[in-house]
Coordinates of C-alpha atoms in Angstrom, one line a residue:
M14 CA 294.3 143.5 58.9
T15 CA 291.3 142.7 56.4
D16 CA 288.1 144.8 57.2
P17 CA 285.3 142.9 58.5
I18 CA 282.7 141.1 56.8
K19 CA 279.3 143.1 57.0
V20 CA 276.1 141.3 57.6
L21 CA 272.6 142.3 57.3
L22 CA 270.0 140.1 58.9
A23 CA 266.6 139.2 57.6
D24 CA 263.8 137.7 60.4
D25 CA 260.6 138.4 61.0
Q26 CA 261.4 137.3 64.7
A27 CA 263.5 139.7 67.0
L28 CA 264.6 137.3 69.5
V29 CA 266.1 135.1 66.4
R30 CA 267.6 138.4 64.9
G31 CA 268.9 139.1 68.5
A32 CA 270.1 135.8 69.0
L33 CA 271.6 135.5 65.4
A34 CA 273.4 139.0 65.9
A35 CA 275.0 137.7 69.5
L36 CA 277.0 134.6 67.9
L37 CA 277.9 136.3 65.0
A38 CA 279.3 139.0 67.3
L39 CA 281.3 136.6 69.1
E40 CA 283.4 136.3 65.4
S41 CA 286.1 139.3 65.1
D42 CA 286.2 139.2 61.4
L43 CA 282.0 139.4 61.1
V44 CA 279.6 142.4 62.2
V45 CA 276.4 143.0 62.1
V46 CA 275.8 146.1 60.2
A47 CA 272.0 146.1 59.8
E48 CA 269.0 144.0 60.7
V49 CA 265.5 143.8 59.1
G50 CA 262.0 142.2 59.8
R51 CA 260.5 142.8 56.7
G52 CA 261.8 141.1 53.3
D53 CA 261.0 143.7 51.2
E54 CA 263.3 145.8 53.2
V55 CA 266.2 143.8 52.8
V56 CA 267.7 145.7 49.6
D57 CA 267.4 149.1 51.0
R58 CA 269.1 148.1 53.8
A59 CA 271.6 146.2 52.3
R60 CA 272.6 149.1 50.0
E61 CA 272.7 151.8 52.6
S62 CA 274.4 150.1 55.5
G63 CA 276.9 148.4 52.5
A64 CA 276.6 144.6 53.9
N65 CA 278.4 142.1 52.2
V66 CA 276.3 138.9 53.0
C67 CA 272.7 139.1 53.8
L68 CA 270.9 136.4 56.2
L69 CA 267.7 135.6 55.3
D70 CA 264.9 133.8 56.7
I71 CA 262.1 132.8 54.2
E72 CA 258.7 133.4 56.1
M73 CA 258.9 137.3 56.1
P74 CA 255.9 139.5 55.7
G75 CA 256.4 142.1 52.6
L76 CA 258.7 139.3 50.7
D77 CA 259.6 136.0 51.5
G78 CA 263.3 135.2 51.6
I79 CA 263.6 133.8 48.7
A80 CA 262.3 136.3 46.8
A81 CA 264.6 138.8 48.5
A82 CA 267.4 136.7 47.1
A83 CA 265.9 137.5 43.9
A84 CA 265.9 141.1 44.9
V85 CA 269.4 141.3 46.3
R86 CA 270.6 139.6 43.1
D87 CA 269.2 142.0 40.5
A88 CA 269.8 145.0 42.5
L89 CA 273.0 144.5 44.2
P90 CA 275.0 142.1 42.7
R91 CA 278.3 142.3 44.9
V92 CA 276.4 141.4 48.0
R93 CA 275.7 137.8 48.8
T94 CA 272.6 136.2 50.1
L95 CA 272.7 133.0 52.2
I96 CA 269.4 131.3 53.5
V97 CA 269.0 130.5 57.4
T98 CA 265.6 129.0 57.8
T99 CA 263.9 126.8 60.3
F100 CA 262.2 124.9 57.1
G101 CA 264.4 122.7 55.7
R102 CA 262.7 121.5 52.7
P103 CA 264.4 120.8 49.3
G104 CA 262.1 122.3 47.5
Y105 CA 262.8 125.4 49.3
L106 CA 266.6 125.1 48.4
R107 CA 266.3 124.7 45.2
R108 CA 263.7 127.9 44.7
A109 CA 266.6 129.6 46.9
L110 CA 269.9 128.5 44.2
E111 CA 267.9 129.7 41.2
A112 CA 266.8 133.0 43.1
G113 CA 270.7 133.7 43.3
A114 CA 271.3 132.5 47.0
S115 CA 274.7 131.2 47.6
G116 CA 274.0 129.5 50.5
F117 CA 271.1 127.7 52.4
V118 CA 271.2 126.6 55.9
V119 CA 268.7 125.6 59.1
K120 CA 268.7 127.4 61.9
D121 CA 270.0 124.7 64.4
T122 CA 273.5 124.5 62.4
P123 CA 276.0 125.3 65.3
A124 CA 277.1 128.8 65.5
R125 CA 281.0 128.2 64.3
Q126 CA 279.2 126.3 61.1
L127 CA 277.3 129.4 60.7
A128 CA 280.1 132.0 60.7
E129 CA 282.3 129.6 58.3
A130 CA 279.2 129.7 56.0
V131 CA 279.1 133.8 55.8
R132 CA 283.3 133.1 55.4
R133 CA 282.8 130.7 52.5
V134 CA 279.6 132.8 50.5
H135 CA 281.2 135.9 50.8
A136 CA 284.2 134.3 49.3
G137 CA 282.3 133.3 46.3
L138 CA 281.5 129.8 47.2
R139 CA 278.1 128.0 47.6
V140 CA 277.1 126.6 50.9
V141 CA 274.5 123.9 51.4
D142 CA 273.2 121.6 54.3
P143 CA 274.3 118.4 53.1
S144 CA 271.2 116.1 54.1
L145 CA 269.0 118.7 52.0
A146 CA 271.2 118.4 49.1
T147 CA 270.8 114.5 49.2
E148 CA 266.8 115.1 49.7
S149 CA 267.0 117.7 47.1
L150 CA 268.5 115.2 44.6
V151 CA 266.0 112.1 46.0
D152 CA 262.9 114.1 45.8
G153 CA 264.3 115.6 42.1
A154 CA 262.9 119.1 40.7
N155 CA 259.7 121.1 41.6
P156 CA 257.2 119.4 39.2
L157 CA 254.7 122.6 39.0
T158 CA 254.5 125.3 36.6
E159 CA 254.3 128.3 38.0
R160 CA 250.5 129.0 37.6
E161 CA 249.8 125.8 39.4
R162 CA 252.3 127.1 42.2
E163 CA 250.0 130.3 41.7
V164 CA 246.6 128.7 42.3
L165 CA 247.8 126.3 45.0
R166 CA 248.9 129.1 46.9
V167 CA 245.7 130.9 46.6
A168 CA 243.7 127.5 47.3
L169 CA 246.0 127.0 50.7
D170 CA 243.1 129.6 52.0
G171 CA 240.2 127.6 51.0
G172 CA 238.2 129.5 49.1
T173 CA 235.9 128.2 46.2
V174 CA 237.2 127.5 42.6
A175 CA 235.3 131.0 41.5
A176 CA 237.0 132.9 44.4
I177 CA 240.7 131.3 43.2
A178 CA 239.6 132.2 39.5
A179 CA 239.1 135.7 40.2
Q180 CA 241.8 136.2 42.6
V181 CA 244.8 135.2 40.1
H182 CA 242.5 136.3 36.9
L183 CA 241.8 132.9 35.1
S184 CA 238.5 131.5 34.3
P185 CA 237.3 128.6 36.5
G186 CA 237.4 126.5 34.0
T187 CA 241.5 127.3 33.6
V188 CA 241.5 127.2 37.4
R189 CA 239.8 123.4 37.3
N190 CA 242.6 122.3 34.9
H191 CA 245.4 123.5 36.8
L192 CA 244.2 122.3 39.6
S193 CA 243.7 118.8 38.4
S194 CA 247.3 119.2 37.0
A195 CA 248.6 119.6 40.2
I196 CA 246.7 116.9 42.2
G197 CA 248.0 114.4 39.5
K198 CA 251.3 115.8 40.0
T199 CA 251.7 115.6 43.6
S200 CA 249.5 111.8 44.2
T201 CA 246.8 113.5 46.3
S202 CA 243.0 113.2 45.9
T203 CA 241.9 117.1 46.3
R204 CA 243.1 120.5 46.1
A205 CA 243.6 120.8 49.4
E206 CA 246.1 117.6 50.2
A207 CA 247.6 118.7 46.7
A208 CA 248.5 122.5 48.4
R209 CA 249.2 121.2 51.8
V210 CA 251.7 118.2 50.2
A211 CA 253.2 121.2 47.8
R212 CA 253.9 123.6 51.1
E213 CA 255.4 120.9 52.8
R214 CA 257.9 119.5 50.1
G215 CA 258.6 123.6 49.1
W216 CA 257.5 124.1 46.0
L217 CA 255.2 127.1 46.7

């Protein structure tokens, strides 16, 4: 008999972690060896527990799931990561795969399919929600530069240009240029709309 696949669950909602753990416990070849509620705890707990696959939510304190996937890739290259999220946005899918995630599924995926996704990811295969893959191809790549994304993330809080500039360590004029470019790329008319659209598409 082969050793079970060791799984780490990372989600800031304890009820969700508990539900996922209960579902995976029904599979004889899977065992949950660690649970964390913060993205910046993933690497250390994965190392300590000997996890083979990390199931990561996207929105977590410390590090989001995409950043956590990149951290696992860099620190523990033998460990696979699978994004399991409520936010099925094509932009998130592209960013997750670029960060080294081996799979991306939404939380309403049936339990059997989720378990099979863990097995496939552990085997070195890639698993992607089919509808998201199609949307990602239709929507195309994220058109925003890293600086534009940074400025828009700060703009979500509704601060002034001067406040944004101070936070990202750029001049107000440079911030205005980045915001103007982002507004054009998102086909919006204000920085607030640009930030909202970019977030909805998973570009931030």
